[in-house]
Amino acid sequence: MKIAMIGCGKLGLPCAEVMQEVYDVIGYDIEPNQESKIFFAKTIKEAVDNRDIIFIAVPTPHDSDYDGRFPVSDLPPKNFNYTIVMDVLNEINLYVNKNQLVVLISTVLPGTVRKYLNPCITNARFIYNPYLIAMGSVKWDMVNPECLIIGTEDGSLTNDSCLLIDFYKPLMKNNPTINIGTWDEAEAIKIFYNTFISMKISFVNMIQDVAEKNGNINVDVVTDALKNANIRIISKKYLTAGMGDAGACHPRDNIALRYLAQNLNLGYDLFHSIMSSRDKQAENLAVKLVDLAKEKKLPIVIHGRAYKPGVPYIDGSYSELIGYYIKKNGYEVKYADPLTGDIWKGKAIILMAHNTHVTYEGTGIDIDHNKFYFNFEKGSVIVDPWRTIKNIDDCQVIHYGNTRK
Ligand SMILES: NC(=O)c1ccc[n+]([C@@H]2O[C@H](COP(=O)([O-])OP(=O)(O)OC[C@H]3O[C@@H](n4cnc5c(N)ncnc54)[C@H](O)[C@@H]3O)[C@@H](O)[C@H]2O)c1
């Protein structure tokens, strides 16, 4: 295959060099690297001429104040700048045809490709394919990727995504997971992957601060315990979006850590953000239920009142928190839960708060996962924040958190 790499900088150049081990590669950059073995075209027109795949790794720069060398947290939130990538795409579009595949690598926020970038490419085919690559190990990361991310318009495995997978196969030294999603999902995987790392680091460094201020703590003893807790902590657990954290311990532990952070004078309050997002996420779901209730003229029922299925306790119940916000938004709420003595019968907007499968998966607890707390009456609307309920006869099922068309 004949390949072009437009934007041969810290990411594009080493990647082009790896690709050149297998394919015929030509580069283009406004400042071509003279020491590289890559042949550089003089113009974009020359670079893309007759190429099967045209990769783009030009910068999507942030404002210079935002690189993290100086304090950033109080700066106003700002998007990346997409001028360069749009200019490059518009120029490429002048010289390409439908036999050619344009593949954008540059990092962008979710929604950007659909709104601004894909519309630039009208003459060729287009894929969004961000890389999970770190400086210092670009070439190694390129051939040993944690996963591949391929974004298509509707998230389906198109012929172009197959072409790209086949393109990577001879380059890869491992057997990476291949994630195919919509453009927006691919953008989200990339940016949430990076920020997940930031979140982990801030978290363990808070423990380091607590060690420094409290005394008698070696941070490594604490983080090693967490590293080895591979059932709930370092695992796939709690990485399914749905209801918020709940129970007699967790919300109050977060509040207690807010107190500790203040008391030890750490100078920041990580857990305020976590707790305020928990509140707001509950309100967002409550508003969705209230809107549906108004539209369908039905009452709202929460399937599961206890803080989790299989227990009678309502301490820290996220269902109750959603109930609080439903009432705050001017609507009544009912619950159904055999263990809290709440019974419901009738047509309703039903929030499926409890999901025994998600809660108890892998624990060996013997539960009938298909048993609901009441029969769903014809015409009900079932809002499933866990997205596991497929079809219920004569009812509408809404998967909260899945907005794919
Ligand atoms: N560096 C990484 O580890 C990494 C990893 C994953 C994703 N990314 C993303 O890849 C993109 C590129 O990052 P980078 O670190 O390689 O940036 P970079 O600044 O090192 O490289 C970009 C290259 O594009 C060139 N360029 C600028 N304008 C151009 C134009 N109009 N036409 C052609 N070339 C042009 C620059 O001269 C430079 O060589 C960014 O969106 C970044 O977020 C980078």
Short mmCIF file of C-alpha atoms and ligand atoms in Angstrom, two decimals:
data_model
loop_
_atom_site.label_atom_id
_atom_site.label_comp_id
_atom_site.label_asym_id
_atom_site.label_seq_id
_atom_site.Cartn_x
_atom_site.Cartn_y
_atom_site.Cartn_z
CA MET A 1 0.00 0.00 0.00
CA LYS A 2 1.07 3.55 -0.67
CA ILE A 3 0.89 5.72 2.41
CA ALA A 4 1.20 9.45 3.14
CA MET A 5 1.84 10.97 6.58
CA ILE A 6 0.85 14.62 6.81
CA GLY A 7 2.38 16.21 9.90
CA CYS A 8 5.64 14.46 10.74
CA GLY A 9 6.34 15.70 14.25
CA LYS A 10 6.80 13.90 17.57
CA LEU A 11 4.02 11.43 16.76
CA GLY A 12 3.76 11.39 12.97
CA LEU A 13 7.44 10.96 12.13
CA PRO A 14 8.25 7.86 14.22
CA CYS A 15 4.95 6.32 13.16
CA ALA A 16 5.75 7.00 9.48
CA GLU A 17 9.16 5.39 10.01
CA VAL A 18 7.54 2.26 11.47
CA MET A 19 5.06 2.16 8.56
CA GLN A 20 7.96 2.47 6.11
CA GLU A 21 9.31 -0.89 7.32
CA VAL A 22 6.37 -2.50 5.51
CA TYR A 23 4.83 0.09 3.19
CA ASP A 24 5.77 2.74 0.67
CA VAL A 25 5.58 5.96 2.75
CA ILE A 26 5.87 9.62 1.81
CA GLY A 27 5.79 12.43 4.36
CA TYR A 28 4.75 16.05 4.33
CA ASP A 29 5.49 18.65 6.96
CA ILE A 30 5.84 22.43 6.88
CA GLU A 31 9.15 21.85 8.67
CA PRO A 32 10.44 18.53 7.31
CA ASN A 33 12.91 16.65 9.47
CA GLN A 34 16.11 16.53 7.42
CA GLU A 35 17.60 13.57 9.33
CA SER A 36 14.74 11.16 8.78
CA LYS A 37 14.82 8.40 6.17
CA ILE A 38 11.29 9.38 5.18
CA PHE A 39 11.02 11.04 1.77
CA PHE A 40 9.30 14.40 2.15
CA ALA A 41 7.05 15.82 -0.57
CA LYS A 42 7.26 19.54 -1.23
CA THR A 43 3.48 20.08 -1.20
CA ILE A 44 0.37 18.39 0.14
CA LYS A 45 -0.72 17.87 -3.46
CA GLU A 46 2.45 15.91 -4.20
CA ALA A 47 2.19 13.98 -0.89
CA VAL A 48 -1.36 12.72 -1.39
CA ASP A 49 -1.14 12.01 -5.11
CA ASN A 50 -1.95 8.34 -5.76
CA ARG A 51 -1.72 7.35 -2.06
CA ASP A 52 -4.07 4.62 -0.76
CA ILE A 53 -4.13 5.86 2.82
CA ILE A 54 -3.36 9.40 3.95
CA PHE A 55 -2.67 9.71 7.69
CA ILE A 56 -2.83 13.10 9.38
CA ALA A 57 -0.95 13.83 12.61
CA VAL A 58 -0.84 17.63 12.61
CA PRO A 59 -1.13 19.51 15.91
CA THR A 60 -4.42 20.35 17.60
CA PRO A 61 -2.69 22.79 19.93
CA HIS A 62 -3.90 24.15 23.23
CA ASP A 63 -3.40 27.76 24.25
CA SER A 64 0.23 28.15 25.38
CA ASP A 65 -0.86 28.88 28.98
CA TYR A 66 -2.49 25.45 29.23
CA ASP A 67 0.39 22.98 28.95
CA GLY A 68 0.66 22.33 32.68
CA ARG A 69 4.11 23.86 33.22
CA PHE A 70 2.39 26.60 35.21
CA PRO A 71 -0.81 26.41 37.29
CA VAL A 72 -3.79 25.61 35.05
CA SER A 73 -6.69 24.81 37.33
CA ASP A 74 -7.99 28.39 37.60
CA LEU A 75 -7.70 29.16 33.88
CA PRO A 76 -11.01 29.27 32.01
CA PRO A 77 -11.75 25.92 30.30
CA LYS A 78 -10.68 26.03 26.65
CA ASN A 79 -10.92 23.68 23.67
CA PHE A 80 -7.99 22.63 21.47
CA ASN A 81 -7.41 24.72 18.37
CA TYR A 82 -8.58 22.95 15.21
CA THR A 83 -7.45 25.56 12.67
CA ILE A 84 -4.40 23.61 11.46
CA VAL A 85 -6.22 20.31 11.15
CA MET A 86 -9.13 21.94 9.28
CA ASP A 87 -6.80 23.82 6.91
CA VAL A 88 -4.89 20.60 6.19
CA LEU A 89 -8.09 18.58 5.63
CA ASN A 90 -9.52 21.26 3.34
CA GLU A 91 -6.34 21.29 1.28
CA ILE A 92 -6.11 17.50 1.10
CA ASN A 93 -9.72 17.43 -0.09
CA LEU A 94 -8.75 19.41 -3.20
CA TYR A 95 -6.50 16.61 -4.45
CA VAL A 96 -8.08 13.32 -3.37
CA ASN A 97 -10.76 10.98 -4.73
CA LYS A 98 -13.01 8.18 -3.45
CA ASN A 99 -10.29 5.57 -4.04
CA GLN A 100 -8.36 7.14 -1.19
CA LEU A 101 -8.85 6.84 2.56
CA VAL A 102 -8.09 9.83 4.78
CA VAL A 103 -7.26 8.79 8.36
CA LEU A 104 -7.09 11.44 11.06
CA ILE A 105 -4.91 10.61 14.10
CA SER A 106 -4.77 14.00 15.89
CA THR A 107 -6.48 14.27 19.29
CA VAL A 108 -9.81 16.12 19.29
CA LEU A 109 -12.75 16.45 21.70
CA PRO A 110 -15.87 14.25 21.28
CA GLY A 111 -18.18 15.71 18.63
CA THR A 112 -15.45 17.55 16.70
CA VAL A 113 -15.06 15.11 13.80
CA ARG A 114 -18.80 14.98 13.10
CA LYS A 115 -19.32 18.71 13.38
CA TYR A 116 -16.17 20.23 11.92
CA LEU A 117 -13.67 17.75 10.48
CA ASN A 118 -15.48 15.08 8.49
CA PRO A 119 -17.36 17.79 6.51
CA CYS A 120 -13.95 18.98 5.20
CA ILE A 121 -13.42 15.67 3.37
CA THR A 122 -16.08 15.38 0.68
CA ASN A 123 -13.96 13.84 -2.08
CA ALA A 124 -12.38 10.87 -0.27
CA ARG A 125 -13.36 8.32 2.40
CA PHE A 126 -12.70 9.20 6.05
CA ILE A 127 -11.83 7.44 9.33
CA TYR A 128 -10.89 8.79 12.76
CA ASN A 129 -8.08 6.69 14.28
CA PRO A 130 -6.47 8.26 17.39
CA TYR A 131 -3.36 6.66 18.85
CA LEU A 132 -2.59 5.77 22.48
CA ILE A 133 1.08 6.59 22.34
CA ALA A 134 3.50 8.17 24.81
CA MET A 135 6.63 10.21 24.16
CA GLY A 136 9.86 8.29 24.63
CA SER A 137 8.31 5.02 23.49
CA VAL A 138 6.45 6.10 20.33
CA LYS A 139 7.76 3.36 18.07
CA TRP A 140 7.32 0.63 20.68
CA ASP A 141 3.80 1.86 21.54
CA MET A 142 2.94 2.01 17.86
CA VAL A 143 3.64 -1.71 17.35
CA ASN A 144 2.52 -2.82 20.84
CA PRO A 145 -0.62 -0.70 21.28
CA GLU A 146 -2.87 -1.26 24.30
CA CYS A 147 -5.69 -1.18 21.76
CA LEU A 148 -6.63 0.19 18.35
CA ILE A 149 -9.37 2.81 18.14
CA ILE A 150 -11.23 3.14 14.87
CA GLY A 151 -14.08 5.62 14.49
CA THR A 152 -16.61 5.38 11.66
CA GLU A 153 -19.72 7.45 11.06
CA ASP A 154 -22.20 4.99 12.60
CA GLY A 155 -19.75 2.85 14.56
CA SER A 156 -20.04 -0.13 12.23
CA LEU A 157 -17.22 -2.31 10.95
CA THR A 158 -17.03 -0.81 7.48
CA ASN A 159 -14.84 -2.00 4.61
CA ASP A 160 -12.57 0.95 5.38
CA SER A 161 -12.12 -0.11 9.01
CA CYS A 162 -11.26 -3.64 7.78
CA LEU A 163 -8.74 -2.11 5.40
CA LEU A 164 -7.15 -0.21 8.25
CA ILE A 165 -7.04 -3.30 10.50
CA ASP A 166 -5.35 -5.23 7.68
CA PHE A 167 -2.94 -2.33 7.24
CA TYR A 168 -1.88 -2.54 10.92
CA LYS A 169 -1.60 -6.34 11.11
CA PRO A 170 1.91 -6.70 9.63
CA LEU A 171 3.15 -3.83 11.82
CA MET A 172 1.87 -5.03 15.19
CA LYS A 173 4.01 -7.10 17.52
CA ASN A 174 1.14 -7.82 19.89
CA ASN A 175 -2.46 -8.71 19.30
CA PRO A 176 -4.29 -5.56 20.38
CA THR A 177 -8.00 -5.25 21.17
CA ILE A 178 -9.68 -3.46 18.29
CA ASN A 179 -12.31 -0.94 19.31
CA ILE A 180 -14.66 0.10 16.53
CA GLY A 181 -17.05 2.89 17.43
CA THR A 182 -18.64 6.02 16.11
CA TRP A 183 -16.33 8.96 15.48
CA ASP A 184 -17.58 10.38 18.78
CA GLU A 185 -16.88 7.16 20.67
CA ALA A 186 -13.35 6.99 19.22
CA GLU A 187 -12.75 10.60 20.29
CA ALA A 188 -14.09 9.76 23.75
CA ILE A 189 -11.95 6.61 24.18
CA LYS A 190 -8.81 8.61 23.41
CA ILE A 191 -9.48 11.59 25.68
CA PHE A 192 -10.93 9.58 28.58
CA TYR A 193 -7.99 7.17 28.38
CA ASN A 194 -5.58 10.07 28.89
CA THR A 195 -7.59 11.72 31.64
CA PHE A 196 -8.10 8.38 33.43
CA ILE A 197 -4.33 8.40 33.85
CA SER A 198 -4.44 11.96 35.26
CA MET A 199 -7.18 10.85 37.66
CA LYS A 200 -5.17 7.86 38.90
CA ILE A 201 -2.06 9.97 39.44
CA SER A 202 -3.92 12.73 41.33
CA PHE A 203 -5.52 10.06 43.49
CA VAL A 204 -2.30 8.32 44.54
CA ASN A 205 -0.52 11.65 44.99
CA MET A 206 -3.24 12.66 47.41
CA ILE A 207 -2.33 9.61 49.48
CA GLN A 208 1.28 10.81 49.30
CA ASP A 209 0.18 14.21 50.65
CA VAL A 210 -1.78 12.53 53.45
CA ALA A 211 1.35 10.50 54.29
CA GLU A 212 3.43 13.67 54.48
CA LYS A 213 0.94 15.59 56.62
CA ASN A 214 -0.40 12.82 58.84
CA GLY A 215 2.90 11.05 59.58
CA ASN A 216 3.47 7.32 60.18
CA ILE A 217 2.40 6.44 56.64
CA ASN A 218 4.52 5.09 53.81
CA VAL A 219 2.48 5.90 50.70
CA ASP A 220 3.80 2.75 48.98
CA VAL A 221 2.30 0.50 51.65
CA VAL A 222 -1.08 2.06 50.93
CA THR A 223 -0.84 2.12 47.12
CA ASP A 224 0.61 -1.41 47.04
CA ALA A 225 -2.44 -2.61 48.98
CA LEU A 226 -4.66 -0.92 46.38
CA LYS A 227 -2.58 -2.31 43.49
CA ASN A 228 -3.04 -5.83 44.83
CA ALA A 229 -6.78 -5.44 45.42
CA ASN A 230 -7.55 -6.96 42.08
CA ILE A 231 -11.17 -7.98 42.64
CA ARG A 232 -12.81 -4.58 43.03
CA ILE A 233 -10.08 -1.95 42.58
CA ILE A 234 -7.68 -2.99 39.82
CA SER A 235 -10.27 -4.79 37.74
CA LYS A 236 -13.18 -4.21 35.39
CA LYS A 237 -15.43 -3.58 38.38
CA TYR A 238 -17.07 -0.15 38.69
CA LEU A 239 -16.29 0.69 35.10
CA THR A 240 -19.85 0.17 33.91
CA ALA A 241 -21.72 3.47 33.93
CA GLY A 242 -25.10 3.38 35.65
CA MET A 243 -26.32 4.39 39.10
CA GLY A 244 -24.03 6.35 41.42
CA ASP A 245 -21.88 5.10 44.25
CA ALA A 246 -24.06 4.32 47.27
CA GLY A 247 -24.33 2.58 50.61
CA ALA A 248 -23.63 3.18 54.23
CA CYS A 249 -19.88 3.66 53.70
CA HIS A 250 -18.89 5.28 50.43
CA PRO A 251 -20.63 8.67 50.30
CA ARG A 252 -19.79 9.33 53.95
CA ASP A 253 -16.16 8.20 53.45
CA ASN A 254 -15.80 10.75 50.68
CA ILE A 255 -17.20 13.45 52.94
CA ALA A 256 -14.84 12.35 55.73
CA LEU A 257 -11.91 12.62 53.29
CA ARG A 258 -13.05 16.16 52.43
CA TYR A 259 -12.78 16.87 56.17
CA LEU A 260 -9.34 15.21 56.35
CA ALA A 261 -8.07 17.17 53.34
CA GLN A 262 -9.18 20.38 55.05
CA ASN A 263 -7.86 19.30 58.43
CA LEU A 264 -4.43 18.33 57.08
CA ASN A 265 -4.45 21.53 55.01
CA LEU A 266 -3.75 19.70 51.75
CA GLY A 267 -4.92 22.74 49.81
CA TYR A 268 -7.36 20.90 47.56
CA ASP A 269 -10.54 18.88 47.79
CA LEU A 270 -10.61 16.05 45.25
CA PHE A 271 -13.64 14.48 46.87
CA HIS A 272 -15.77 17.60 46.61
CA SER A 273 -15.64 17.19 42.83
CA ILE A 274 -16.49 13.51 43.14
CA MET A 275 -19.41 14.16 45.47
CA SER A 276 -20.75 17.12 43.49
CA SER A 277 -20.63 15.10 40.26
CA ARG A 278 -22.51 12.30 42.06
CA ASP A 279 -25.23 14.79 43.07
CA LYS A 280 -25.46 16.33 39.62
CA GLN A 281 -25.48 12.95 37.85
CA ALA A 282 -28.46 11.96 40.03
CA GLU A 283 -30.24 15.20 39.14
CA ASN A 284 -29.55 14.70 35.41
CA LEU A 285 -31.17 11.27 35.55
CA ALA A 286 -34.06 12.64 37.64
CA VAL A 287 -34.71 15.38 35.07
CA LYS A 288 -34.75 12.78 32.28
CA LEU A 289 -37.38 10.80 34.23
CA VAL A 290 -39.46 13.92 34.95
CA ASP A 291 -39.37 14.93 31.27
CA LEU A 292 -40.52 11.46 30.24
CA ALA A 293 -43.21 11.45 32.92
CA LYS A 294 -44.56 14.79 31.68
CA GLU A 295 -44.46 13.67 28.06
CA LYS A 296 -46.20 10.34 28.69
CA LYS A 297 -48.37 11.58 31.58
CA LEU A 298 -47.27 8.67 33.76
CA PRO A 299 -46.05 8.36 37.36
CA ILE A 300 -42.36 7.67 38.13
CA VAL A 301 -41.39 4.44 39.89
CA ILE A 302 -37.88 3.48 40.92
CA HIS A 303 -37.28 -0.26 40.71
CA GLY A 304 -35.07 -0.75 43.77
CA ARG A 305 -35.03 1.52 46.81
CA ALA A 306 -32.29 -0.08 48.91
CA TYR A 307 -28.78 1.06 48.10
CA LYS A 308 -28.26 -2.17 46.21
CA PRO A 309 -30.27 -5.27 45.31
CA GLY A 310 -30.50 -8.07 47.84
CA VAL A 311 -30.25 -5.88 50.96
CA PRO A 312 -32.90 -3.95 52.92
CA TYR A 313 -30.72 -0.94 53.75
CA ILE A 314 -31.49 2.49 52.35
CA ASP A 315 -28.43 4.25 53.84
CA GLY A 316 -26.70 6.23 51.10
CA SER A 317 -29.30 5.03 48.57
CA TYR A 318 -28.74 6.55 45.14
CA SER A 319 -32.36 5.68 44.28
CA GLU A 320 -33.47 7.93 47.13
CA LEU A 321 -31.11 10.67 45.93
CA ILE A 322 -32.72 10.50 42.48
CA GLY A 323 -36.10 10.54 44.25
CA TYR A 324 -35.02 13.70 46.06
CA TYR A 325 -34.22 15.40 42.75
CA ILE A 326 -37.45 14.16 41.14
CA LYS A 327 -39.37 15.88 43.94
CA LYS A 328 -37.17 18.98 43.64
CA ASN A 329 -38.15 19.10 39.99
CA GLY A 330 -41.84 19.09 40.90
CA TYR A 331 -42.82 15.43 40.50
CA GLU A 332 -43.86 12.59 42.79
CA VAL A 333 -41.83 9.39 43.07
CA LYS A 334 -42.74 5.85 44.11
CA TYR A 335 -40.48 2.88 44.79
CA ALA A 336 -40.74 -0.86 44.28
CA ASP A 337 -38.51 -3.07 46.39
CA PRO A 338 -39.53 -6.23 48.25
CA LEU A 339 -36.80 -5.80 50.86
CA THR A 340 -37.83 -2.26 51.84
CA GLY A 341 -41.56 -3.07 51.80
CA ASP A 342 -42.29 -0.86 48.77
CA ILE A 343 -44.90 -2.25 46.40
CA TRP A 344 -46.00 -0.94 43.02
CA LYS A 345 -48.60 -1.98 40.48
CA GLY A 346 -49.54 -0.10 37.33
CA LYS A 347 -48.28 1.66 34.25
CA ALA A 348 -45.30 3.96 34.88
CA ILE A 349 -41.98 5.44 33.91
CA ILE A 350 -39.74 2.85 35.59
CA LEU A 351 -36.12 3.47 36.50
CA MET A 352 -34.31 0.12 36.71
CA ALA A 353 -32.01 1.16 39.55
CA HIS A 354 -31.20 -2.37 40.69
CA ASN A 355 -29.30 -4.74 38.43
CA THR A 356 -28.26 -7.88 40.27
CA HIS A 357 -26.03 -8.97 37.44
CA VAL A 358 -23.90 -5.81 37.54
CA THR A 359 -23.80 -5.74 41.36
CA TYR A 360 -23.04 -9.38 42.02
CA GLU A 361 -21.27 -10.53 38.85
CA GLY A 362 -18.31 -12.74 39.74
CA THR A 363 -19.16 -12.96 43.46
CA GLY A 364 -20.68 -16.46 43.43
CA ILE A 365 -23.89 -15.13 45.05
CA ASP A 366 -26.80 -17.25 43.86
CA ILE A 367 -29.43 -14.87 42.43
CA ASP A 368 -32.03 -15.12 39.66
CA HIS A 369 -30.90 -12.20 37.52
CA ASN A 370 -34.07 -12.18 35.45
CA LYS A 371 -36.49 -11.62 38.34
CA PHE A 372 -38.08 -8.16 38.50
CA TYR A 373 -39.86 -6.68 41.54
CA PHE A 374 -43.24 -6.35 39.75
CA ASN A 375 -44.84 -7.06 36.39
CA PHE A 376 -44.37 -4.30 33.87
CA GLU A 377 -47.75 -3.08 32.69
CA LYS A 378 -48.39 -2.50 29.01
CA GLY A 379 -47.47 1.05 27.94
CA SER A 380 -44.80 1.50 30.60
CA VAL A 381 -41.49 3.12 29.78
CA ILE A 382 -38.46 1.33 31.22
CA VAL A 383 -35.38 3.49 31.72
CA ASP A 384 -32.39 1.19 32.11
CA PRO A 385 -29.21 2.95 33.26
CA TRP A 386 -27.30 -0.34 32.96
CA ARG A 387 -28.41 -0.96 29.36
CA THR A 388 -28.89 -4.72 29.84
CA ILE A 389 -32.66 -5.05 29.33
CA LYS A 390 -33.32 -5.87 25.70
CA ASN A 391 -37.06 -6.01 25.06
CA ILE A 392 -40.11 -6.09 27.31
CA ASP A 393 -43.41 -6.88 25.59
CA ASP A 394 -45.62 -3.81 24.98
CA CYS A 395 -43.20 -1.49 26.82
CA GLN A 396 -40.65 1.01 25.59
CA VAL A 397 -37.10 0.36 26.81
CA ILE A 398 -34.70 3.31 26.96
CA HIS A 399 -30.99 2.65 27.47
CA TYR A 400 -29.79 5.66 29.45
CA GLY A 401 -26.26 6.52 28.30
CA ASN A 402 -26.59 5.12 24.78
CA THR A 403 -27.36 7.93 22.37
CA ARG A 404 -26.27 6.14 19.24
CA LYS A 405 -28.81 6.60 16.49
N1 LIG B 1 2.99 13.22 20.81
C1 LIG B 1 2.26 12.21 21.23
O1 LIG B 1 2.71 11.32 22.01
C2 LIG B 1 0.85 12.04 20.79
C3 LIG B 1 0.17 10.87 21.10
C4 LIG B 1 -1.11 10.70 20.67
C5 LIG B 1 -1.73 11.72 19.97
N2 LIG B 1 -1.06 12.88 19.70
C6 LIG B 1 -1.77 13.91 18.92
O2 LIG B 1 -1.20 13.95 17.62
C7 LIG B 1 -1.22 15.28 17.13
C8 LIG B 1 0.20 15.68 16.78
O3 LIG B 1 0.98 15.66 17.96
P1 LIG B 1 2.55 15.78 17.97
O4 LIG B 1 2.94 15.57 19.37
O5 LIG B 1 3.14 14.93 16.92
O6 LIG B 1 2.72 17.31 17.57
P2 LIG B 1 4.04 17.97 16.95
O7 LIG B 1 3.84 19.42 17.10
O8 LIG B 1 5.26 17.33 17.50
O9 LIG B 1 3.96 17.56 15.42
C9 LIG B 1 3.08 18.11 14.51
C10 LIG B 1 3.81 18.29 13.19
O10 LIG B 1 2.87 18.87 12.28
C11 LIG B 1 3.57 19.82 11.54
N3 LIG B 1 2.60 20.78 10.99
C12 LIG B 1 2.07 21.88 11.57
N4 LIG B 1 1.23 22.48 10.71
C13 LIG B 1 1.26 21.76 9.58
C14 LIG B 1 0.62 21.89 8.33
N5 LIG B 1 -0.20 22.89 8.08
N6 LIG B 1 0.88 20.98 7.39
C15 LIG B 1 1.73 19.94 7.62
N7 LIG B 1 2.38 19.77 8.77
C16 LIG B 1 2.14 20.68 9.75
C17 LIG B 1 4.55 20.45 12.48
O11 LIG B 1 5.62 21.07 11.78
C18 LIG B 1 4.99 19.24 13.29
O12 LIG B 1 6.14 18.63 12.74
C19 LIG B 1 -1.86 16.12 18.22
O13 LIG B 1 -3.25 16.22 17.99
C20 LIG B 1 -1.60 15.31 19.46
O14 LIG B 1 -2.54 15.58 20.48
C21 LIG B 1 0.22 13.05 20.08
#
